[in-house]
Amino acid sequence: MAVPVIGVLALQGDVREHVAALAAAGADARPVRRPAELDAVDGLVIPGGESTTISKLVDIFEMREPIDKRIAGGMPVYGSCAGMIMLAAEVLDGRADQRGFAGIEMTVRRNAFGRQVDSFEAPVEIDGVAGEPFHAVFIRAPWVERVGAGVEVIGTVTGGPATDRIVAVRQGNLLATSFHPELTGDPRVHAYFVDLVRAAA
């Protein structure tokens, strides 16, 4: 597959930034809001935003079952920040009525690093991403408290008060980070996902 088609779930959050980052990494990137649009993509990004709002909008736009089916069928999905929460099997400090896709066998804590005013940047070394540590931006970010046997921890914070917190994981074709690579101008995480989508095709 020369140019994979990757959708960005465009219900809420930083959609344009992900579309631009995916395009810079060599993908045909497009917003996805409807089941028919989901059918046309090889992979999907669930962007940062507000996980409880995304959870409600997924139902309003009738996207839950189609996304569940594509995940079960092996479609690569990357979730950043709120997207990580949407991919988690268990969410701590979430609302009782919020439901995700439970694709990755992990427990995440919502808003673990604090509120908006506690946003910060820190270096993260990511397995499979060559070069210097990734300069990660954390905004009301979750962290991973537990991973199952099938989950690979690929990134932890390497400096500051959050040192050693798990902030990037992969399980099969599913990738999740608690930070926002689309805000950095560094395309390496998106390139990693584009390669994952190519390999899965």
Coordinates of C-alpha atoms in Angstrom, one line a residue:
M1 CA 0.0 0.0 0.0
A2 CA 1.7 3.2 -1.2
V3 CA -0.6 5.8 0.4
P4 CA -2.8 4.5 3.2
V5 CA -6.2 6.3 3.8
I6 CA -6.5 7.3 7.4
G7 CA -9.5 8.9 9.0
V8 CA -9.7 11.2 12.0
L9 CA -12.8 10.8 14.0
A10 CA -14.2 14.3 13.6
L11 CA -16.9 14.6 16.3
Q12 CA -14.9 16.8 18.7
G13 CA -11.3 17.7 19.5
D14 CA -8.2 18.7 17.5
V15 CA -9.2 17.1 14.2
R16 CA -7.4 19.5 11.8
E17 CA -4.1 19.1 13.5
H18 CA -4.2 15.3 13.2
V19 CA -5.2 15.5 9.5
A20 CA -2.3 17.8 8.8
A21 CA 0.2 15.6 10.8
L22 CA -1.0 12.4 9.0
A23 CA -0.7 14.1 5.6
A24 CA 2.9 15.2 6.5
A25 CA 3.6 11.6 7.4
G26 CA 2.5 10.4 4.0
A27 CA -1.1 9.4 4.5
D28 CA -4.3 10.4 2.6
A29 CA -6.0 11.9 5.7
R30 CA -9.6 12.8 6.0
P31 CA -12.2 13.6 8.6
V32 CA -14.7 10.8 9.5
R33 CA -18.1 11.4 11.0
R34 CA -20.4 8.8 9.4
P35 CA -20.3 5.0 9.0
A36 CA -19.9 5.3 5.2
E37 CA -16.8 7.5 5.7
L38 CA -15.4 4.9 8.1
D39 CA -15.9 2.2 5.5
A40 CA -13.5 4.0 3.2
V41 CA -10.5 4.2 5.5
D42 CA -7.6 1.8 6.3
G43 CA -7.0 3.2 9.8
L44 CA -8.5 5.7 12.3
V45 CA -7.3 8.3 14.7
I46 CA -9.3 9.2 17.8
P47 CA -8.1 12.7 18.7
G48 CA -7.8 14.5 21.9
G49 CA -10.7 16.5 23.2
E50 CA -13.2 15.6 26.0
S51 CA -13.7 11.8 26.4
T52 CA -17.2 12.1 27.9
T53 CA -18.3 14.3 25.0
I54 CA -16.7 12.0 22.4
S55 CA -18.5 9.0 24.0
K56 CA -21.9 10.7 23.7
L57 CA -21.3 11.9 20.1
V58 CA -20.2 8.4 19.0
D59 CA -23.7 7.3 19.9
I60 CA -25.5 10.3 18.4
F61 CA -23.7 9.9 15.1
E62 CA -24.3 6.1 15.2
M63 CA -20.5 5.3 15.0
R64 CA -20.1 3.0 18.0
E65 CA -21.0 -0.3 16.4
P66 CA -19.2 0.4 13.1
I67 CA -16.0 1.3 15.0
D68 CA -16.3 -1.7 17.3
K69 CA -16.6 -3.9 14.3
R70 CA -13.7 -2.4 12.5
I71 CA -11.5 -2.7 15.6
A72 CA -12.6 -6.4 16.0
G73 CA -11.7 -6.9 12.3
G74 CA -8.1 -5.6 12.9
M75 CA -8.3 -2.0 11.7
P76 CA -5.4 0.0 13.1
V77 CA -6.6 2.8 15.5
Y78 CA -4.5 5.4 17.2
G79 CA -5.9 7.3 20.2
S80 CA -4.3 10.4 21.6
C81 CA -5.2 11.8 25.1
A82 CA -9.0 11.5 25.1
G83 CA -8.5 8.9 22.3
M84 CA -6.4 6.8 24.7
I85 CA -9.3 6.9 27.2
M86 CA -11.7 5.8 24.5
L87 CA -9.5 2.8 23.7
A88 CA -9.1 1.7 27.3
A89 CA -10.8 -1.4 28.8
E90 CA -11.1 0.4 32.2
V91 CA -11.2 4.1 33.0
L92 CA -10.7 5.5 36.5
D93 CA -12.2 8.8 37.5
G94 CA -14.5 8.8 34.5
R95 CA -18.2 9.4 34.4
A96 CA -20.4 6.4 35.1
D97 CA -22.2 6.8 31.7
Q98 CA -19.1 7.1 29.5
R99 CA -18.3 4.2 27.3
G100 CA -15.3 3.6 25.1
F101 CA -14.3 0.9 22.7
A102 CA -12.3 -1.2 25.2
G103 CA -9.8 -2.3 22.6
I104 CA -6.6 -2.1 24.7
E105 CA -6.4 -4.2 27.8
M106 CA -5.3 -1.3 30.1
T107 CA -6.5 0.8 33.0
V108 CA -6.2 4.6 32.5
R109 CA -6.8 7.4 35.0
R110 CA -8.6 10.3 33.5
N111 CA -7.1 13.8 34.0
A112 CA -4.3 12.0 36.0
F113 CA -1.8 14.8 35.6
G114 CA -4.2 17.4 36.7
R115 CA -6.4 20.1 35.2
Q116 CA -5.8 22.4 32.3
V117 CA -3.6 24.7 34.4
D118 CA -1.4 21.7 35.2
S119 CA -0.6 21.0 31.5
F120 CA 3.1 20.5 30.9
E121 CA 5.7 19.2 28.4
A122 CA 8.2 16.4 29.0
P123 CA 10.6 14.2 27.1
V124 CA 9.3 10.7 26.2
E125 CA 11.3 7.9 24.7
I126 CA 9.1 5.8 22.4
D127 CA 10.1 2.3 21.3
G128 CA 10.0 2.1 17.5
V129 CA 10.4 5.9 17.1
A130 CA 14.0 6.6 16.2
G131 CA 16.0 9.7 17.3
E132 CA 16.0 11.9 20.3
P133 CA 13.2 11.6 23.0
F134 CA 9.9 12.9 21.7
H135 CA 9.0 16.4 23.1
A136 CA 5.5 15.5 24.4
V137 CA 2.7 17.9 25.2
F138 CA 0.3 16.9 28.0
I139 CA -3.0 18.7 28.4
R140 CA -5.4 17.3 31.1
A141 CA -3.8 14.0 30.2
P142 CA -4.5 10.5 31.4
W143 CA -1.8 8.0 32.3
V144 CA -1.8 4.2 32.3
E145 CA -1.9 2.5 35.6
R146 CA -2.1 -1.1 34.5
V147 CA -1.6 -3.1 31.3
G148 CA -2.6 -6.6 30.4
A149 CA -0.4 -9.3 29.2
G150 CA -1.0 -8.5 25.5
V151 CA -0.1 -4.8 25.9
E152 CA 3.3 -3.4 25.0
V153 CA 4.5 -0.4 27.0
I154 CA 6.3 1.7 24.3
G155 CA 6.7 5.1 26.1
T156 CA 7.3 6.5 29.5
V157 CA 8.1 10.0 30.7
T158 CA 11.9 10.4 31.2
G159 CA 12.1 13.6 33.1
G160 CA 10.3 15.8 35.6
P161 CA 7.8 14.9 38.3
A162 CA 6.0 12.4 36.1
T163 CA 9.1 10.3 35.4
D164 CA 8.3 6.6 34.7
R165 CA 4.6 7.2 34.1
I166 CA 3.3 5.0 31.2
V167 CA 2.1 7.4 28.5
A168 CA 2.3 5.3 25.3
V169 CA 1.2 1.7 24.6
R170 CA 0.4 -0.7 21.8
Q171 CA -1.7 -3.8 21.6
G172 CA -1.6 -5.4 18.1
N173 CA -2.9 -2.8 15.7
L174 CA -4.0 -0.4 18.4
L175 CA -1.8 2.5 19.5
A176 CA -2.4 5.0 22.3
T177 CA -0.6 8.0 23.7
S178 CA -1.6 10.3 26.6
F179 CA 0.1 13.2 24.9
H180 CA -0.7 15.3 21.8
P181 CA 1.9 14.7 19.1
E182 CA -0.2 16.7 16.6
L183 CA 0.7 19.9 18.5
T184 CA 4.5 19.6 18.3
G185 CA 5.4 19.8 14.6
D186 CA 7.3 16.5 15.0
P187 CA 5.7 13.9 12.7
R188 CA 7.4 10.8 14.1
V189 CA 4.5 9.4 16.1
H190 CA 2.1 9.9 13.1
A191 CA 4.7 8.3 10.8
Y192 CA 4.9 5.3 13.2
F193 CA 1.1 4.9 13.0
V194 CA 1.1 5.3 9.2
D195 CA 3.7 2.5 9.0
L196 CA 1.5 0.4 11.3
V197 CA -1.5 0.9 8.9
R198 CA 0.6 0.0 5.9
A199 CA 1.8 -3.2 7.6
A200 CA -1.8 -4.2 8.5
A201 CA -3.1 -3.8 5.0

